[in-house]
Short mmCIF file of C-alpha atoms in Angstrom, two decimals:
data_model
loop_
_atom_site.label_atom_id
_atom_site.label_comp_id
_atom_site.label_asym_id
_atom_site.label_seq_id
_atom_site.Cartn_x
_atom_site.Cartn_y
_atom_site.Cartn_z
CA UNK A 554 -24.60 0.25 4.15
CA UNK A 555 -25.14 1.33 0.52
CA UNK A 556 -25.86 4.89 1.62
CA UNK A 557 -22.74 4.92 3.79
CA UNK A 558 -20.61 3.68 0.89
CA UNK A 559 -22.09 6.31 -1.42
CA UNK A 560 -21.38 8.98 1.18
CA UNK A 561 -17.77 7.82 1.61
CA UNK A 562 -17.15 7.76 -2.14
CA UNK A 563 -18.70 11.21 -2.46
CA UNK A 564 -16.40 12.58 0.27
CA UNK A 565 -13.43 10.95 -1.45
CA UNK A 566 -14.46 12.45 -4.80
CA UNK A 567 -14.69 15.92 -3.25
CA UNK A 568 -11.47 15.61 -1.22
CA UNK A 569 -8.84 18.14 -2.33
CA UNK A 570 -6.18 16.22 -0.40
CA UNK A 571 -6.79 13.04 -2.43
CA UNK A 572 -6.42 14.95 -5.67
CA UNK A 573 -3.16 16.43 -4.44
CA UNK A 574 -1.84 12.96 -3.50
CA UNK A 575 -2.73 11.61 -6.95
CA UNK A 576 -0.99 14.57 -8.58
CA UNK A 577 2.08 13.87 -6.41
CA UNK A 578 2.05 10.23 -7.57
CA UNK A 579 1.99 11.31 -11.22
CA UNK A 580 4.84 13.77 -10.59
CA UNK A 581 6.92 11.09 -8.85
CA UNK A 582 6.42 8.77 -11.83
CA UNK A 583 7.40 11.48 -14.31
CA UNK A 584 10.50 12.41 -12.28
CA UNK A 585 11.58 8.77 -12.00
CA UNK A 586 11.18 8.28 -15.74
CA UNK A 587 13.10 11.43 -16.62
CA UNK A 588 15.92 10.64 -14.18
CA UNK A 589 16.35 7.11 -15.55
CA UNK A 590 16.44 8.40 -19.13
CA UNK A 591 18.86 11.24 -18.35
CA UNK A 592 21.19 8.78 -16.59
CA UNK A 593 21.50 6.99 -19.89
CA UNK A 594 20.89 3.54 -18.44
CA UNK A 595 18.83 2.45 -21.44
CA UNK A 596 16.28 0.84 -19.09
CA UNK A 597 13.09 -0.30 -20.75
CA UNK A 598 9.55 -0.58 -19.49
CA UNK A 599 9.95 -4.26 -18.59
CA UNK A 600 13.02 -3.49 -16.49
CA UNK A 601 11.03 -1.15 -14.29
CA UNK A 602 8.01 -3.45 -14.28
CA UNK A 603 10.27 -6.12 -12.75
CA UNK A 604 10.70 -3.96 -9.62
CA UNK A 605 7.14 -2.63 -9.57
CA UNK A 606 5.82 -2.13 -6.05
CA UNK A 607 9.26 -1.95 -4.43
CA UNK A 608 9.10 1.77 -3.60
CA UNK A 609 8.39 0.95 0.04
CA UNK A 610 9.08 4.33 1.63
CA UNK A 611 7.17 6.28 -1.03
CA UNK A 612 4.13 4.05 -0.53
CA UNK A 613 4.35 4.26 3.27
CA UNK A 614 4.38 8.06 3.17
CA UNK A 615 1.59 8.35 0.60
CA UNK A 616 -0.73 5.86 2.31
CA UNK A 617 0.03 7.22 5.80
CA UNK A 618 -0.84 10.76 4.76
CA UNK A 619 -4.04 9.55 3.12
CA UNK A 620 -5.05 7.42 6.13
CA UNK A 621 -4.45 10.28 8.54
CA UNK A 622 -6.56 12.63 6.46
CA UNK A 623 -9.31 10.16 5.64
CA UNK A 624 -9.67 8.36 8.99
CA UNK A 625 -8.02 10.77 11.42
CA UNK A 626 -10.17 13.68 10.23
CA UNK A 627 -13.32 11.66 10.97
CA UNK A 628 -12.24 11.70 14.62
CA UNK A 629 -11.14 15.34 14.80
CA UNK A 630 -14.22 16.58 12.92
CA UNK A 631 -16.47 14.30 15.01
CA UNK A 632 -17.83 12.76 11.81
CA UNK A 633 -17.96 9.30 13.35
CA UNK A 634 -19.96 10.56 16.34
CA UNK A 635 -22.38 12.45 14.08
CA UNK A 636 -22.98 9.42 11.85
CA UNK A 637 -23.63 7.19 14.86
CA UNK A 638 -26.07 9.81 16.20
CA UNK A 639 -27.88 9.55 12.85
CA UNK A 640 -28.41 5.81 13.34
CA UNK A 641 -25.38 4.16 11.71
CA UNK A 642 -23.72 1.34 13.64
CA UNK A 643 -20.00 1.26 14.34
CA UNK A 644 -19.67 -1.96 12.35
CA UNK A 645 -21.29 -0.38 9.30
CA UNK A 646 -19.17 2.74 9.62
CA UNK A 647 -15.96 0.75 9.92
CA UNK A 648 -16.85 -1.56 7.02
CA UNK A 649 -17.73 1.30 4.68
CA UNK A 650 -14.67 3.31 5.69
CA UNK A 651 -12.32 0.34 5.25
CA UNK A 652 -13.72 -0.68 1.85
CA UNK A 653 -13.27 2.83 0.49
CA UNK A 654 -9.82 3.07 2.12
CA UNK A 655 -8.50 0.00 0.30
CA UNK A 656 -10.04 1.13 -2.99
CA UNK A 657 -8.59 4.62 -2.61
CA UNK A 658 -5.01 3.54 -1.89
CA UNK A 659 -4.91 1.39 -5.04
CA UNK A 660 -4.00 4.29 -7.37
CA UNK A 661 -1.56 5.64 -4.77
CA UNK A 662 0.49 2.44 -4.88
CA UNK A 663 0.27 1.86 -8.64
CA UNK A 664 0.12 5.18 -10.47
CA UNK A 665 3.72 6.37 -10.20
CA UNK A 666 5.09 2.95 -11.21
CA UNK A 667 2.75 2.79 -14.21
CA UNK A 668 3.66 6.35 -15.26
CA UNK A 669 7.38 5.52 -15.12
CA UNK A 670 6.85 2.30 -17.09
CA UNK A 671 4.93 4.21 -19.77
CA UNK A 672 7.64 6.88 -20.07
CA UNK A 673 10.43 4.30 -20.39
CA UNK A 674 8.38 2.27 -22.87
CA UNK A 675 7.80 5.33 -25.08
CA UNK A 676 11.49 6.27 -24.91
CA UNK A 677 13.24 2.88 -25.09
CA UNK A 678 10.52 0.33 -25.81
CA UNK A 679 9.05 -2.22 -23.43
CA UNK A 680 11.78 -4.81 -23.94
CA UNK A 681 9.52 -7.86 -24.17
CA UNK A 682 7.31 -9.15 -26.99
CA UNK A 683 3.60 -8.70 -26.36
CA UNK A 684 2.44 -12.28 -25.86
CA UNK A 685 0.84 -14.39 -23.13
CA UNK A 686 4.14 -14.71 -21.26
CA UNK A 687 4.41 -10.92 -21.02
CA UNK A 688 0.79 -10.66 -19.87
CA UNK A 689 1.43 -13.25 -17.15
CA UNK A 690 4.58 -11.38 -16.10
CA UNK A 691 2.73 -8.05 -15.80
CA UNK A 692 -0.26 -9.62 -14.06
CA UNK A 693 1.96 -11.29 -11.48
CA UNK A 694 3.88 -8.09 -10.82
CA UNK A 695 0.70 -6.03 -10.41
CA UNK A 696 -0.93 -8.62 -8.13
CA UNK A 697 2.27 -8.85 -6.09
CA UNK A 698 2.47 -5.07 -5.76
CA UNK A 699 -1.17 -4.80 -4.68
CA UNK A 700 -0.98 -7.62 -2.12
CA UNK A 701 2.25 -6.50 -0.44
CA UNK A 702 1.22 -2.88 -0.33
CA UNK A 703 -2.27 -3.77 0.88
CA UNK A 704 -0.57 -5.65 3.73
CA UNK A 705 1.31 -2.47 4.49
CA UNK A 706 -1.90 -0.48 4.11
CA UNK A 707 -3.71 -2.69 6.62
CA UNK A 708 -0.98 -1.90 9.19
CA UNK A 709 -1.45 1.81 8.50
CA UNK A 710 -5.24 1.38 8.74
CA UNK A 711 -4.87 -0.16 12.19
CA UNK A 712 -2.48 2.61 13.25
CA UNK A 713 -4.93 5.30 12.08
CA UNK A 714 -7.69 3.86 14.26
CA UNK A 715 -5.38 3.48 17.25
CA UNK A 716 -3.75 6.92 16.94
CA UNK A 717 -6.61 9.33 16.37
CA UNK A 718 -4.45 12.44 16.02
CA UNK A 719 -3.68 13.08 12.34
CA UNK A 720 -0.09 14.29 12.71
CA UNK A 721 0.78 11.58 15.24
CA UNK A 722 -0.80 8.94 12.97
CA UNK A 723 1.47 9.95 10.08
CA UNK A 724 4.60 10.02 12.21
CA UNK A 725 3.94 6.77 14.04
CA UNK A 726 3.07 4.87 10.87
CA UNK A 727 6.12 6.05 8.92
CA UNK A 728 8.48 5.69 11.87
CA UNK A 729 7.39 2.23 12.98
CA UNK A 730 7.24 0.73 9.49
CA UNK A 731 10.61 2.22 8.57
CA UNK A 732 12.25 0.75 11.68
CA UNK A 733 10.69 -2.66 11.06
CA UNK A 734 11.86 -2.54 7.45
CA UNK A 735 15.42 -1.75 8.56
CA UNK A 736 15.33 -4.64 11.06
CA UNK A 737 14.23 -6.97 8.27
CA UNK A 738 16.91 -5.74 5.85
CA UNK A 739 19.71 -6.05 8.41
CA UNK A 740 18.59 -9.39 9.87
CA UNK A 741 21.11 -12.19 9.38
CA UNK A 742 19.81 -14.88 11.76
CA UNK A 743 18.61 -17.82 9.57
CA UNK A 744 15.77 -18.73 11.96
CA UNK A 745 14.45 -15.19 12.14
CA UNK A 746 14.73 -14.81 8.37
CA UNK A 747 12.34 -17.75 7.99
CA UNK A 748 9.83 -15.75 10.02
CA UNK A 749 10.51 -12.47 8.23
CA UNK A 750 9.79 -14.06 4.83
CA UNK A 751 6.09 -13.98 5.68
CA UNK A 752 6.15 -10.18 6.03
CA UNK A 753 5.65 -7.67 3.25
CA UNK A 754 9.00 -5.99 4.13
CA UNK A 755 10.98 -9.09 3.23
CA UNK A 756 8.76 -10.01 0.28
CA UNK A 757 9.09 -6.60 -1.36
CA UNK A 758 12.86 -6.78 -0.99
CA UNK A 759 13.06 -10.39 -2.19
CA UNK A 760 11.06 -9.65 -5.34
CA UNK A 761 13.13 -6.61 -6.24
CA UNK A 762 14.95 -7.97 -9.28
CA UNK A 763 17.71 -5.37 -8.96
CA UNK A 764 18.51 -6.52 -5.40
CA UNK A 765 17.80 -10.25 -5.18
CA UNK A 766 18.50 -13.00 -7.71
CA UNK A 767 15.59 -15.22 -8.70
CA UNK A 768 16.38 -18.06 -6.28
CA UNK A 769 16.11 -15.72 -3.25
CA UNK A 770 12.51 -14.78 -4.00
CA UNK A 771 9.70 -15.80 -1.69
CA UNK A 772 7.34 -18.14 -3.63
CA UNK A 773 4.41 -16.26 -5.10
CA UNK A 774 1.92 -18.58 -3.38
CA UNK A 775 3.47 -17.70 -0.01
CA UNK A 776 3.15 -14.01 -0.83
CA UNK A 777 -0.55 -14.42 -1.67
CA UNK A 778 -1.39 -16.47 1.43
CA UNK A 779 0.61 -14.41 3.94
CA UNK A 780 -0.69 -11.14 2.47
CA UNK A 781 -4.33 -12.21 2.70
CA UNK A 782 -3.83 -13.36 6.30
CA UNK A 783 -2.08 -10.10 7.23
CA UNK A 784 -4.73 -7.94 5.57
CA UNK A 785 -7.57 -9.84 7.25
CA UNK A 786 -5.84 -9.92 10.65
CA UNK A 787 -4.92 -6.22 10.75
CA UNK A 788 -8.34 -5.14 9.49
CA UNK A 789 -10.10 -7.25 12.13
CA UNK A 790 -7.88 -5.73 14.84
CA UNK A 791 -8.68 -2.26 13.53
CA UNK A 792 -12.40 -3.04 13.63
CA UNK A 793 -12.10 -4.42 17.15
CA UNK A 794 -10.32 -1.24 18.24
CA UNK A 795 -12.93 1.00 16.61
CA UNK A 796 -15.76 -0.89 18.31
CA UNK A 797 -14.32 -0.25 21.77
CA UNK A 798 -12.66 3.14 21.66
CA UNK A 799 -13.99 6.56 22.44
CA UNK A 800 -14.79 8.50 19.26
CA UNK A 801 -13.60 11.84 20.57
#
């Protein structure tokens, strides 16, 4: 397992595509910061930190492209088959691949928000005194962003193992998650909304301070519990699929 993890990290380190995605994230953050400043809104770093992690479509596209390249290419290049021929088990391959996947998407879902926050803080100040309350606020926002977007990432992980074609994996992930997000946004049935509140679509929208007032937010404990269940459930399904599917 250790050798597999080292090999996966080495491939990630050498991947040109990953470097391009990180550069895109930095560019998105810089563009967001410049646009906000040029609009003259006077927004500060704390204002943007309050909606950190809410760039749903950006994150879906970035993570879907990465998943297709990282997992889909292992099918098309027959890397999985070669590693199994060398003695690795499917369980070990899946575990190593999934661990590195979740580590790798962390900068993709955080970098552009952090870059924008830094730009606005330099230009207009952070807007909050640096004390324990501010640290708790930032910690909660970062944890929330990671959990919700990891829930999304686990859905994309499952999709990448089910749809082995790279282009199809990108299109199906973006299309299906976008449609589900629109269904959640447009849902008005009170009973169905109680179900939707356990999904990352609804939680991201409910915690967006520019969209929802405080009393509409899903409790943070609910976000943590539902996210952990979703991540575990989708990852287990992905592993089950990988164990039983043809690697070609």
